[in-house]
Amino acid sequence: MIRTYSRFPYRPIYGYVLLIAAVLLMSWESQRADAAIAGGGIPSESIRLRILANSDNASDQAVKREVRDAIVEEMNNWVAGPQTIEEARATIRNHMSDIEGIIAAKLSSRGFHYGFQAELGQVPFPTKIYGTQVYPAGNYEALRITLGAGAGQNWWCVLFPPLCFVDAVSGEASTPAVAATATVSAAKADNDAQVTSAAADAPAKDKGSDQDAQAGEAKQPEVKFFLWEIIKSILSFFRSLFS
């Protein structure tokens, strides 16, 4: 009896390759979705959250991120989210003591003894890159939290409507022309939402870029190049099977 064998018998590795390809495809689609979310416009009636670190010292930047995470988590736990900007203002003012308590607790737990300030009002912003959008400099309503001297890099996102889940895909642009060229890539934000202090108005802060946001932007192209290399390897593998 003559047995016939398939030229390409099934091997478990084929299943693994298909699984990897599916995961890579889903990851790529997820990256596109994240960029689309981040690229959405900020409504004219909005409230931002901006947090200014005491300095660019690593420990000051680290506690800034801890304060950010704790505040965003607290806001997400509020029973009912505000539906209008008036309700959002009232909700923030009603919870201001809770916000200040969170900041004080975080600073104390990390051994920092400098003060802080939290205030809801009109806050000056430099030109910003948010996802694929560029927002001009100006005064915007925001909850600004200033830690210590407020002379370090800042982090911000949109508090209302709630866009802080985008992980603060934002950065600064020195001029609109520069900002337009900087929107090639975008990816909530360990940067990630942004209250008033005289020190925060100093020009030194306005010229500083948001390092947290820039790190978030830098990750996307790196991921894409990495995925592309893997995809090319998979395609080469399949071509070798049929060669």
JSON list of C-alpha atoms in Angstrom, two decimals:
[
{"chain": "A", "resi": 1, "resn": "MET", "atom": "CA", "xyz": [0.00, 0.00, 0.00]},
{"chain": "A", "resi": 2, "resn": "ILE", "atom": "CA", "xyz": [1.34, 3.38, -0.98]},
{"chain": "A", "resi": 3, "resn": "ARG", "atom": "CA", "xyz": [1.02, 6.11, 1.59]},
{"chain": "A", "resi": 4, "resn": "THR", "atom": "CA", "xyz": [0.83, 9.68, 0.56]},
{"chain": "A", "resi": 5, "resn": "TYR", "atom": "CA", "xyz": [2.23, 12.40, 2.75]},
{"chain": "A", "resi": 6, "resn": "SER", "atom": "CA", "xyz": [1.30, 16.01, 2.71]},
{"chain": "A", "resi": 7, "resn": "ARG", "atom": "CA", "xyz": [4.17, 18.24, 1.73]},
{"chain": "A", "resi": 8, "resn": "PHE", "atom": "CA", "xyz": [3.27, 20.54, 4.59]},
{"chain": "A", "resi": 9, "resn": "PRO", "atom": "CA", "xyz": [2.21, 18.40, 7.55]},
{"chain": "A", "resi": 10, "resn": "TYR", "atom": "CA", "xyz": [0.65, 20.25, 10.45]},
{"chain": "A", "resi": 11, "resn": "ARG", "atom": "CA", "xyz": [3.08, 21.20, 13.12]},
{"chain": "A", "resi": 12, "resn": "PRO", "atom": "CA", "xyz": [2.29, 22.82, 16.47]},
{"chain": "A", "resi": 13, "resn": "ILE", "atom": "CA", "xyz": [4.57, 25.72, 15.59]},
{"chain": "A", "resi": 14, "resn": "TYR", "atom": "CA", "xyz": [2.13, 26.78, 12.85]},
{"chain": "A", "resi": 15, "resn": "GLY", "atom": "CA", "xyz": [-0.55, 27.29, 15.47]},
{"chain": "A", "resi": 16, "resn": "TYR", "atom": "CA", "xyz": [1.80, 29.36, 17.60]},
{"chain": "A", "resi": 17, "resn": "VAL", "atom": "CA", "xyz": [2.75, 31.48, 14.61]},
{"chain": "A", "resi": 18, "resn": "LEU", "atom": "CA", "xyz": [-0.90, 32.16, 13.78]},
{"chain": "A", "resi": 19, "resn": "LEU", "atom": "CA", "xyz": [-1.59, 33.02, 17.42]},
{"chain": "A", "resi": 20, "resn": "ILE", "atom": "CA", "xyz": [1.32, 35.46, 17.52]},
{"chain": "A", "resi": 21, "resn": "ALA", "atom": "CA", "xyz": [0.16, 37.04, 14.27]},
{"chain": "A", "resi": 22, "resn": "ALA", "atom": "CA", "xyz": [-3.34, 37.51, 15.69]},
{"chain": "A", "resi": 23, "resn": "VAL", "atom": "CA", "xyz": [-1.98, 39.09, 18.87]},
{"chain": "A", "resi": 24, "resn": "LEU", "atom": "CA", "xyz": [0.21, 41.45, 16.85]},
{"chain": "A", "resi": 25, "resn": "LEU", "atom": "CA", "xyz": [-2.74, 42.46, 14.70]},
{"chain": "A", "resi": 26, "resn": "MET", "atom": "CA", "xyz": [-4.87, 43.18, 17.77]},
{"chain": "A", "resi": 27, "resn": "SER", "atom": "CA", "xyz": [-2.03, 45.18, 19.32]},
{"chain": "A", "resi": 28, "resn": "TRP", "atom": "CA", "xyz": [-1.71, 47.25, 16.18]},
{"chain": "A", "resi": 29, "resn": "GLU", "atom": "CA", "xyz": [-5.45, 47.95, 16.10]},
{"chain": "A", "resi": 30, "resn": "SER", "atom": "CA", "xyz": [-5.30, 48.89, 19.78]},
{"chain": "A", "resi": 31, "resn": "GLN", "atom": "CA", "xyz": [-2.53, 51.40, 19.04]},
{"chain": "A", "resi": 32, "resn": "ARG", "atom": "CA", "xyz": [-4.65, 52.92, 16.30]},
{"chain": "A", "resi": 33, "resn": "ALA", "atom": "CA", "xyz": [-7.63, 53.15, 18.68]},
{"chain": "A", "resi": 34, "resn": "ASP", "atom": "CA", "xyz": [-5.54, 54.84, 21.37]},
{"chain": "A", "resi": 35, "resn": "ALA", "atom": "CA", "xyz": [-4.26, 57.38, 18.88]},
{"chain": "A", "resi": 36, "resn": "ALA", "atom": "CA", "xyz": [-7.80, 58.06, 17.67]},
{"chain": "A", "resi": 37, "resn": "ILE", "atom": "CA", "xyz": [-9.00, 58.66, 21.24]},
{"chain": "A", "resi": 38, "resn": "ALA", "atom": "CA", "xyz": [-6.07, 60.93, 21.98]},
{"chain": "A", "resi": 39, "resn": "GLY", "atom": "CA", "xyz": [-6.63, 62.83, 18.76]},
{"chain": "A", "resi": 40, "resn": "GLY", "atom": "CA", "xyz": [-10.12, 63.91, 19.77]},
{"chain": "A", "resi": 41, "resn": "GLY", "atom": "CA", "xyz": [-10.68, 67.62, 20.31]},
{"chain": "A", "resi": 42, "resn": "ILE", "atom": "CA", "xyz": [-11.07, 69.26, 23.70]},
{"chain": "A", "resi": 43, "resn": "PRO", "atom": "CA", "xyz": [-14.50, 70.93, 24.01]},
{"chain": "A", "resi": 44, "resn": "SER", "atom": "CA", "xyz": [-14.60, 74.67, 24.57]},
{"chain": "A", "resi": 45, "resn": "GLU", "atom": "CA", "xyz": [-16.38, 74.06, 27.88]},
{"chain": "A", "resi": 46, "resn": "SER", "atom": "CA", "xyz": [-13.85, 71.92, 29.70]},
{"chain": "A", "resi": 47, "resn": "ILE", "atom": "CA", "xyz": [-11.88, 71.81, 32.93]},
{"chain": "A", "resi": 48, "resn": "ARG", "atom": "CA", "xyz": [-8.28, 70.66, 32.92]},
{"chain": "A", "resi": 49, "resn": "LEU", "atom": "CA", "xyz": [-6.17, 69.17, 35.66]},
{"chain": "A", "resi": 50, "resn": "ARG", "atom": "CA", "xyz": [-2.58, 70.39, 35.86]},
{"chain": "A", "resi": 51, "resn": "ILE", "atom": "CA", "xyz": [0.03, 69.24, 38.38]},
{"chain": "A", "resi": 52, "resn": "LEU", "atom": "CA", "xyz": [3.34, 71.09, 38.81]},
{"chain": "A", "resi": 53, "resn": "ALA", "atom": "CA", "xyz": [6.22, 69.32, 40.51]},
{"chain": "A", "resi": 54, "resn": "ASN", "atom": "CA", "xyz": [8.43, 71.09, 43.04]},
{"chain": "A", "resi": 55, "resn": "SER", "atom": "CA", "xyz": [11.47, 70.58, 40.79]},
{"chain": "A", "resi": 56, "resn": "ASP", "atom": "CA", "xyz": [12.89, 68.25, 38.15]},
{"chain": "A", "resi": 57, "resn": "ASN", "atom": "CA", "xyz": [14.58, 66.18, 40.85]},
{"chain": "A", "resi": 58, "resn": "ALA", "atom": "CA", "xyz": [13.73, 62.50, 40.38]},
{"chain": "A", "resi": 59, "resn": "SER", "atom": "CA", "xyz": [12.07, 62.24, 43.80]},
{"chain": "A", "resi": 60, "resn": "ASP", "atom": "CA", "xyz": [9.97, 65.38, 43.19]},
{"chain": "A", "resi": 61, "resn": "GLN", "atom": "CA", "xyz": [8.84, 64.03, 39.82]},
{"chain": "A", "resi": 62, "resn": "ALA", "atom": "CA", "xyz": [8.03, 60.65, 41.37]},
{"chain": "A", "resi": 63, "resn": "VAL", "atom": "CA", "xyz": [5.82, 62.15, 44.08]},
{"chain": "A", "resi": 64, "resn": "LYS", "atom": "CA", "xyz": [4.12, 64.28, 41.43]},
{"chain": "A", "resi": 65, "resn": "ARG", "atom": "CA", "xyz": [3.10, 61.09, 39.62]},
{"chain": "A", "resi": 66, "resn": "GLU", "atom": "CA", "xyz": [1.88, 59.54, 42.87]},
{"chain": "A", "resi": 67, "resn": "VAL", "atom": "CA", "xyz": [-0.24, 62.60, 43.59]},
{"chain": "A", "resi": 68, "resn": "ARG", "atom": "CA", "xyz": [-1.59, 62.45, 40.05]},
{"chain": "A", "resi": 69, "resn": "ASP", "atom": "CA", "xyz": [-2.55, 58.78, 40.27]},
{"chain": "A", "resi": 70, "resn": "ALA", "atom": "CA", "xyz": [-4.20, 59.22, 43.67]},
{"chain": "A", "resi": 71, "resn": "ILE", "atom": "CA", "xyz": [-6.24, 62.24, 42.57]},
{"chain": "A", "resi": 72, "resn": "VAL", "atom": "CA", "xyz": [-7.40, 60.68, 39.31]},
{"chain": "A", "resi": 73, "resn": "GLU", "atom": "CA", "xyz": [-8.37, 57.51, 41.18]},
{"chain": "A", "resi": 74, "resn": "GLU", "atom": "CA", "xyz": [-10.28, 59.55, 43.76]},
{"chain": "A", "resi": 75, "resn": "MET", "atom": "CA", "xyz": [-12.17, 61.41, 41.05]},
{"chain": "A", "resi": 76, "resn": "ASN", "atom": "CA", "xyz": [-13.06, 58.14, 39.34]},
{"chain": "A", "resi": 77, "resn": "ASN", "atom": "CA", "xyz": [-14.56, 56.94, 42.62]},
{"chain": "A", "resi": 78, "resn": "TRP", "atom": "CA", "xyz": [-16.97, 59.84, 42.93]},
{"chain": "A", "resi": 79, "resn": "VAL", "atom": "CA", "xyz": [-20.45, 58.35, 42.89]},
{"chain": "A", "resi": 80, "resn": "ALA", "atom": "CA", "xyz": [-21.91, 60.25, 39.93]},
{"chain": "A", "resi": 81, "resn": "GLY", "atom": "CA", "xyz": [-19.92, 62.03, 37.29]},
{"chain": "A", "resi": 82, "resn": "PRO", "atom": "CA", "xyz": [-20.97, 65.61, 36.47]},
{"chain": "A", "resi": 83, "resn": "GLN", "atom": "CA", "xyz": [-23.01, 66.06, 33.31]},
{"chain": "A", "resi": 84, "resn": "THR", "atom": "CA", "xyz": [-22.46, 69.79, 32.80]},
{"chain": "A", "resi": 85, "resn": "ILE", "atom": "CA", "xyz": [-19.51, 72.09, 33.37]},
{"chain": "A", "resi": 86, "resn": "GLU", "atom": "CA", "xyz": [-21.45, 73.83, 36.17]},
{"chain": "A", "resi": 87, "resn": "GLU", "atom": "CA", "xyz": [-21.89, 70.49, 37.92]},
{"chain": "A", "resi": 88, "resn": "ALA", "atom": "CA", "xyz": [-18.20, 69.74, 37.36]},
{"chain": "A", "resi": 89, "resn": "ARG", "atom": "CA", "xyz": [-17.18, 73.02, 39.05]},
{"chain": "A", "resi": 90, "resn": "ALA", "atom": "CA", "xyz": [-19.49, 72.34, 41.98]},
{"chain": "A", "resi": 91, "resn": "THR", "atom": "CA", "xyz": [-18.22, 68.77, 42.34]},
{"chain": "A", "resi": 92, "resn": "ILE", "atom": "CA", "xyz": [-14.57, 69.87, 42.39]},
{"chain": "A", "resi": 93, "resn": "ARG", "atom": "CA", "xyz": [-15.24, 72.63, 44.93]},
{"chain": "A", "resi": 94, "resn": "ASN", "atom": "CA", "xyz": [-17.22, 70.24, 47.15]},
{"chain": "A", "resi": 95, "resn": "HIS", "atom": "CA", "xyz": [-14.34, 67.76, 47.12]},
{"chain": "A", "resi": 96, "resn": "MET", "atom": "CA", "xyz": [-11.51, 70.28, 47.43]},
{"chain": "A", "resi": 97, "resn": "SER", "atom": "CA", "xyz": [-10.84, 69.28, 51.05]},
{"chain": "A", "resi": 98, "resn": "ASP", "atom": "CA", "xyz": [-10.58, 65.64, 49.95]},
{"chain": "A", "resi": 99, "resn": "ILE", "atom": "CA", "xyz": [-8.14, 66.59, 47.19]},
{"chain": "A", "resi": 100, "resn": "GLU", "atom": "CA", "xyz": [-5.99, 68.60, 49.60]},
{"chain": "A", "resi": 101, "resn": "GLY", "atom": "CA", "xyz": [-6.03, 65.70, 52.07]},
{"chain": "A", "resi": 102, "resn": "ILE", "atom": "CA", "xyz": [-4.78, 63.31, 49.38]},
{"chain": "A", "resi": 103, "resn": "ILE", "atom": "CA", "xyz": [-1.95, 65.65, 48.42]},
{"chain": "A", "resi": 104, "resn": "ALA", "atom": "CA", "xyz": [-0.89, 66.19, 52.04]},
{"chain": "A", "resi": 105, "resn": "ALA", "atom": "CA", "xyz": [-0.97, 62.45, 52.74]},
{"chain": "A", "resi": 106, "resn": "LYS", "atom": "CA", "xyz": [1.16, 61.61, 49.68]},
{"chain": "A", "resi": 107, "resn": "LEU", "atom": "CA", "xyz": [3.76, 64.26, 50.46]},
{"chain": "A", "resi": 108, "resn": "SER", "atom": "CA", "xyz": [3.93, 63.20, 54.10]},
{"chain": "A", "resi": 109, "resn": "SER", "atom": "CA", "xyz": [4.22, 59.50, 53.27]},
{"chain": "A", "resi": 110, "resn": "ARG", "atom": "CA", "xyz": [7.24, 60.26, 51.07]},
{"chain": "A", "resi": 111, "resn": "GLY", "atom": "CA", "xyz": [8.90, 62.48, 53.65]},
{"chain": "A", "resi": 112, "resn": "PHE", "atom": "CA", "xyz": [8.36, 65.79, 51.83]},
{"chain": "A", "resi": 113, "resn": "HIS", "atom": "CA", "xyz": [7.71, 68.79, 54.04]},
{"chain": "A", "resi": 114, "resn": "TYR", "atom": "CA", "xyz": [7.17, 71.51, 51.46]},
{"chain": "A", "resi": 115, "resn": "GLY", "atom": "CA", "xyz": [3.74, 73.02, 51.02]},
{"chain": "A", "resi": 116, "resn": "PHE", "atom": "CA", "xyz": [1.30, 72.81, 48.15]},
{"chain": "A", "resi": 117, "resn": "GLN", "atom": "CA", "xyz": [-1.57, 74.77, 46.66]},
{"chain": "A", "resi": 118, "resn": "ALA", "atom": "CA", "xyz": [-4.73, 73.58, 44.95]},
{"chain": "A", "resi": 119, "resn": "GLU", "atom": "CA", "xyz": [-7.13, 75.97, 43.25]},
{"chain": "A", "resi": 120, "resn": "LEU", "atom": "CA", "xyz": [-9.81, 75.94, 40.57]},
{"chain": "A", "resi": 121, "resn": "GLY", "atom": "CA", "xyz": [-9.64, 78.93, 38.24]},
{"chain": "A", "resi": 122, "resn": "GLN", "atom": "CA", "xyz": [-8.21, 80.38, 35.04]},
{"chain": "A", "resi": 123, "resn": "VAL", "atom": "CA", "xyz": [-4.72, 78.97, 34.52]},
{"chain": "A", "resi": 124, "resn": "PRO", "atom": "CA", "xyz": [-2.18, 80.07, 31.86]},
{"chain": "A", "resi": 125, "resn": "PHE", "atom": "CA", "xyz": [-1.10, 77.28, 29.51]},
{"chain": "A", "resi": 126, "resn": "PRO", "atom": "CA", "xyz": [1.65, 77.34, 26.87]},
{"chain": "A", "resi": 127, "resn": "THR", "atom": "CA", "xyz": [1.04, 75.86, 23.44]},
{"chain": "A", "resi": 128, "resn": "LYS", "atom": "CA", "xyz": [0.27, 72.15, 23.86]},
{"chain": "A", "resi": 129, "resn": "ILE", "atom": "CA", "xyz": [0.37, 69.01, 21.75]},
{"chain": "A", "resi": 130, "resn": "TYR", "atom": "CA", "xyz": [-2.41, 66.64, 22.80]},
{"chain": "A", "resi": 131, "resn": "GLY", "atom": "CA", "xyz": [-2.45, 63.49, 20.72]},
{"chain": "A", "resi": 132, "resn": "THR", "atom": "CA", "xyz": [-2.52, 64.70, 17.11]},
{"chain": "A", "resi": 133, "resn": "GLN", "atom": "CA", "xyz": [-4.02, 68.06, 18.05]},
{"chain": "A", "resi": 134, "resn": "VAL", "atom": "CA", "xyz": [-2.21, 71.29, 18.81]},
{"chain": "A", "resi": 135, "resn": "TYR", "atom": "CA", "xyz": [-3.84, 73.64, 21.30]},
{"chain": "A", "resi": 136, "resn": "PRO", "atom": "CA", "xyz": [-2.80, 77.30, 21.43]},
{"chain": "A", "resi": 137, "resn": "ALA", "atom": "CA", "xyz": [-1.45, 79.03, 24.50]},
{"chain": "A", "resi": 138, "resn": "GLY", "atom": "CA", "xyz": [-3.97, 80.87, 26.63]},
{"chain": "A", "resi": 139, "resn": "ASN", "atom": "CA", "xyz": [-5.86, 80.92, 29.90]},
{"chain": "A", "resi": 140, "resn": "TYR", "atom": "CA", "xyz": [-8.01, 77.85, 30.48]},
{"chain": "A", "resi": 141, "resn": "GLU", "atom": "CA", "xyz": [-10.17, 76.79, 33.38]},
{"chain": "A", "resi": 142, "resn": "ALA", "atom": "CA", "xyz": [-8.27, 74.19, 35.36]},
{"chain": "A", "resi": 143, "resn": "LEU", "atom": "CA", "xyz": [-7.68, 72.59, 38.71]},
{"chain": "A", "resi": 144, "resn": "ARG", "atom": "CA", "xyz": [-4.02, 73.39, 39.21]},
{"chain": "A", "resi": 145, "resn": "ILE", "atom": "CA", "xyz": [-1.99, 71.66, 41.90]},
{"chain": "A", "resi": 146, "resn": "THR", "atom": "CA", "xyz": [1.36, 73.21, 42.72]},
{"chain": "A", "resi": 147, "resn": "LEU", "atom": "CA", "xyz": [3.76, 71.13, 44.78]},
{"chain": "A", "resi": 148, "resn": "GLY", "atom": "CA", "xyz": [6.37, 73.18, 46.63]},
{"chain": "A", "resi": 149, "resn": "ALA", "atom": "CA", "xyz": [7.89, 75.82, 44.36]},
{"chain": "A", "resi": 150, "resn": "GLY", "atom": "CA", "xyz": [6.13, 74.39, 41.31]},
{"chain": "A", "resi": 151, "resn": "ALA", "atom": "CA", "xyz": [9.31, 74.82, 39.27]},
{"chain": "A", "resi": 152, "resn": "GLY", "atom": "CA", "xyz": [9.47, 71.30, 37.83]},
{"chain": "A", "resi": 153, "resn": "GLN", "atom": "CA", "xyz": [7.97, 69.62, 34.80]},
{"chain": "A", "resi": 154, "resn": "ASN", "atom": "CA", "xyz": [4.18, 69.56, 34.75]},
{"chain": "A", "resi": 155, "resn": "TRP", "atom": "CA", "xyz": [1.58, 66.98, 33.80]},
{"chain": "A", "resi": 156, "resn": "TRP", "atom": "CA", "xyz": [-1.95, 67.68, 32.64]},
{"chain": "A", "resi": 157, "resn": "CYS", "atom": "CA", "xyz": [-5.08, 66.14, 31.18]},
{"chain": "A", "resi": 158, "resn": "VAL", "atom": "CA", "xyz": [-8.73, 67.04, 30.70]},
{"chain": "A", "resi": 159, "resn": "LEU", "atom": "CA", "xyz": [-10.74, 66.53, 33.86]},
{"chain": "A", "resi": 160, "resn": "PHE", "atom": "CA", "xyz": [-14.14, 67.41, 32.37]},
{"chain": "A", "resi": 161, "resn": "PRO", "atom": "CA", "xyz": [-15.23, 65.92, 30.06]},
{"chain": "A", "resi": 162, "resn": "PRO", "atom": "CA", "xyz": [-13.26, 63.01, 31.55]},
{"chain": "A", "resi": 163, "resn": "LEU", "atom": "CA", "xyz": [-10.32, 62.41, 29.20]},
{"chain": "A", "resi": 164, "resn": "CYS", "atom": "CA", "xyz": [-7.69, 61.58, 31.81]},
{"chain": "A", "resi": 165, "resn": "PHE", "atom": "CA", "xyz": [-7.91, 57.91, 30.83]},
{"chain": "A", "resi": 166, "resn": "VAL", "atom": "CA", "xyz": [-5.94, 58.86, 27.70]},
{"chain": "A", "resi": 167, "resn": "ASP", "atom": "CA", "xyz": [-2.95, 58.88, 29.96]},
{"chain": "A", "resi": 168, "resn": "ALA", "atom": "CA", "xyz": [-2.07, 62.44, 29.21]},
{"chain": "A", "resi": 169, "resn": "VAL", "atom": "CA", "xyz": [-0.75, 62.10, 25.78]},
{"chain": "A", "resi": 170, "resn": "SER", "atom": "CA", "xyz": [0.50, 65.64, 25.74]},
{"chain": "A", "resi": 171, "resn": "GLY", "atom": "CA", "xyz": [3.57, 67.71, 25.24]},
{"chain": "A", "resi": 172, "resn": "GLU", "atom": "CA", "xyz": [4.58, 71.30, 24.74]},
{"chain": "A", "resi": 173, "resn": "ALA", "atom": "CA", "xyz": [5.45, 73.08, 21.54]},
{"chain": "A", "resi": 174, "resn": "SER", "atom": "CA", "xyz": [7.53, 76.23, 21.49]},
{"chain": "A", "resi": 175, "resn": "THR", "atom": "CA", "xyz": [5.75, 77.54, 18.39]},
{"chain": "A", "resi": 176, "resn": "PRO", "atom": "CA", "xyz": [2.73, 76.35, 16.36]},
{"chain": "A", "resi": 177, "resn": "ALA", "atom": "CA", "xyz": [5.02, 75.45, 13.43]},
{"chain": "A", "resi": 178, "resn": "VAL", "atom": "CA", "xyz": [7.18, 73.26, 15.63]},
{"chain": "A", "resi": 179, "resn": "ALA", "atom": "CA", "xyz": [4.10, 71.76, 17.23]},
{"chain": "A", "resi": 180, "resn": "ALA", "atom": "CA", "xyz": [2.65, 70.80, 13.86]},
{"chain": "A", "resi": 181, "resn": "THR", "atom": "CA", "xyz": [5.73, 68.76, 12.98]},
{"chain": "A", "resi": 182, "resn": "ALA", "atom": "CA", "xyz": [5.77, 67.12, 16.39]},
{"chain": "A", "resi": 183, "resn": "THR", "atom": "CA", "xyz": [2.40, 65.42, 15.92]},
{"chain": "A", "resi": 184, "resn": "VAL", "atom": "CA", "xyz": [3.79, 62.49, 13.91]},
{"chain": "A", "resi": 185, "resn": "SER", "atom": "CA", "xyz": [3.18, 60.10, 16.80]},
{"chain": "A", "resi": 186, "resn": "ALA", "atom": "CA", "xyz": [0.93, 59.99, 19.83]},
{"chain": "A", "resi": 187, "resn": "ALA", "atom": "CA", "xyz": [-0.06, 57.31, 22.20]},
{"chain": "A", "resi": 188, "resn": "LYS", "atom": "CA", "xyz": [-3.41, 58.44, 29.52]},
{"chain": "A", "resi": 189, "resn": "ALA", "atom": "CA", "xyz": [-0.77, 59.09, 30.42]},
{"chain": "A", "resi": 190, "resn": "ASP", "atom": "CA", "xyz": [1.69, 58.01, 33.10]},
{"chain": "A", "resi": 191, "resn": "ASN", "atom": "CA", "xyz": [0.79, 61.15, 32.32]},
{"chain": "A", "resi": 192, "resn": "ASP", "atom": "CA", "xyz": [-1.11, 61.42, 32.51]},
{"chain": "A", "resi": 193, "resn": "ALA", "atom": "CA", "xyz": [-4.83, 66.15, 34.46]},
{"chain": "A", "resi": 194, "resn": "GLN", "atom": "CA", "xyz": [-3.82, 69.77, 35.82]},
{"chain": "A", "resi": 195, "resn": "VAL", "atom": "CA", "xyz": [-4.40, 74.49, 40.58]},
{"chain": "A", "resi": 196, "resn": "THR", "atom": "CA", "xyz": [-2.90, 78.14, 41.02]},
{"chain": "A", "resi": 197, "resn": "SER", "atom": "CA", "xyz": [0.39, 79.49, 42.40]},
{"chain": "A", "resi": 198, "resn": "ALA", "atom": "CA", "xyz": [2.53, 82.51, 41.71]},
{"chain": "A", "resi": 199, "resn": "ALA", "atom": "CA", "xyz": [5.57, 80.32, 41.21]},
{"chain": "A", "resi": 200, "resn": "ALA", "atom": "CA", "xyz": [3.67, 78.31, 38.58]},
{"chain": "A", "resi": 201, "resn": "ASP", "atom": "CA", "xyz": [3.37, 81.41, 36.41]},
{"chain": "A", "resi": 202, "resn": "ALA", "atom": "CA", "xyz": [7.16, 81.78, 36.08]},
{"chain": "A", "resi": 203, "resn": "PRO", "atom": "CA", "xyz": [8.48, 81.62, 32.49]},
{"chain": "A", "resi": 204, "resn": "ALA", "atom": "CA", "xyz": [10.83, 78.81, 33.44]},
{"chain": "A", "resi": 205, "resn": "LYS", "atom": "CA", "xyz": [7.91, 76.42, 33.76]},
{"chain": "A", "resi": 206, "resn": "ASP", "atom": "CA", "xyz": [6.23, 77.48, 30.55]},
{"chain": "A", "resi": 207, "resn": "LYS", "atom": "CA", "xyz": [9.30, 76.68, 28.49]},
{"chain": "A", "resi": 208, "resn": "GLY", "atom": "CA", "xyz": [9.70, 73.23, 30.04]},
{"chain": "A", "resi": 209, "resn": "SER", "atom": "CA", "xyz": [8.17, 70.35, 28.15]},
{"chain": "A", "resi": 210, "resn": "ASP", "atom": "CA", "xyz": [6.15, 67.63, 29.81]},
{"chain": "A", "resi": 211, "resn": "GLN", "atom": "CA", "xyz": [8.72, 64.83, 30.00]},
{"chain": "A", "resi": 212, "resn": "ASP", "atom": "CA", "xyz": [6.12, 62.31, 31.12]},
{"chain": "A", "resi": 213, "resn": "ALA", "atom": "CA", "xyz": [3.98, 63.03, 28.06]},
{"chain": "A", "resi": 214, "resn": "GLN", "atom": "CA", "xyz": [6.95, 63.02, 25.70]},
{"chain": "A", "resi": 215, "resn": "ALA", "atom": "CA", "xyz": [7.93, 59.60, 27.00]},
{"chain": "A", "resi": 216, "resn": "GLY", "atom": "CA", "xyz": [4.41, 58.41, 26.22]},
{"chain": "A", "resi": 217, "resn": "GLU", "atom": "CA", "xyz": [4.66, 59.80, 22.69]},
{"chain": "A", "resi": 218, "resn": "ALA", "atom": "CA", "xyz": [8.05, 58.21, 22.12]},
{"chain": "A", "resi": 219, "resn": "LYS", "atom": "CA", "xyz": [6.78, 54.74, 22.99]},
{"chain": "A", "resi": 220, "resn": "GLN", "atom": "CA", "xyz": [4.37, 54.43, 20.08]},
{"chain": "A", "resi": 221, "resn": "PRO", "atom": "CA", "xyz": [6.87, 54.61, 17.20]},
{"chain": "A", "resi": 222, "resn": "GLU", "atom": "CA", "xyz": [9.19, 52.25, 19.07]},
{"chain": "A", "resi": 223, "resn": "VAL", "atom": "CA", "xyz": [6.35, 49.75, 19.46]},
{"chain": "A", "resi": 224, "resn": "LYS", "atom": "CA", "xyz": [5.41, 50.08, 15.80]},
{"chain": "A", "resi": 225, "resn": "PHE", "atom": "CA", "xyz": [8.95, 49.45, 14.59]},
{"chain": "A", "resi": 226, "resn": "PHE", "atom": "CA", "xyz": [9.25, 46.46, 16.92]},
{"chain": "A", "resi": 227, "resn": "LEU", "atom": "CA", "xyz": [5.96, 45.00, 15.68]},
{"chain": "A", "resi": 228, "resn": "TRP", "atom": "CA", "xyz": [6.98, 45.57, 12.08]},
{"chain": "A", "resi": 229, "resn": "GLU", "atom": "CA", "xyz": [10.22, 43.66, 12.60]},
{"chain": "A", "resi": 230, "resn": "ILE", "atom": "CA", "xyz": [8.30, 40.74, 14.09]},
{"chain": "A", "resi": 231, "resn": "ILE", "atom": "CA", "xyz": [5.79, 40.77, 11.23]},
{"chain": "A", "resi": 232, "resn": "LYS", "atom": "CA", "xyz": [8.61, 40.76, 8.68]},
{"chain": "A", "resi": 233, "resn": "SER", "atom": "CA", "xyz": [10.17, 37.79, 10.46]},
{"chain": "A", "resi": 234, "resn": "ILE", "atom": "CA", "xyz": [6.86, 35.90, 10.34]},
{"chain": "A", "resi": 235, "resn": "LEU", "atom": "CA", "xyz": [6.41, 36.64, 6.63]},
{"chain": "A", "resi": 236, "resn": "SER", "atom": "CA", "xyz": [9.94, 35.46, 5.92]},
{"chain": "A", "resi": 237, "resn": "PHE", "atom": "CA", "xyz": [9.23, 32.25, 7.83]},
{"chain": "A", "resi": 238, "resn": "PHE", "atom": "CA", "xyz": [6.13, 31.53, 5.74]},
{"chain": "A", "resi": 239, "resn": "ARG", "atom": "CA", "xyz": [7.97, 32.27, 2.51]},
{"chain": "A", "resi": 240, "resn": "SER", "atom": "CA", "xyz": [10.68, 29.81, 3.50]},
{"chain": "A", "resi": 241, "resn": "LEU", "atom": "CA", "xyz": [8.04, 27.09, 3.94]},
{"chain": "A", "resi": 242, "resn": "PHE", "atom": "CA", "xyz": [6.88, 27.40, 0.34]},
{"chain": "A", "resi": 243, "resn": "SER", "atom": "CA", "xyz": [10.28, 28.00, -1.26]}
]
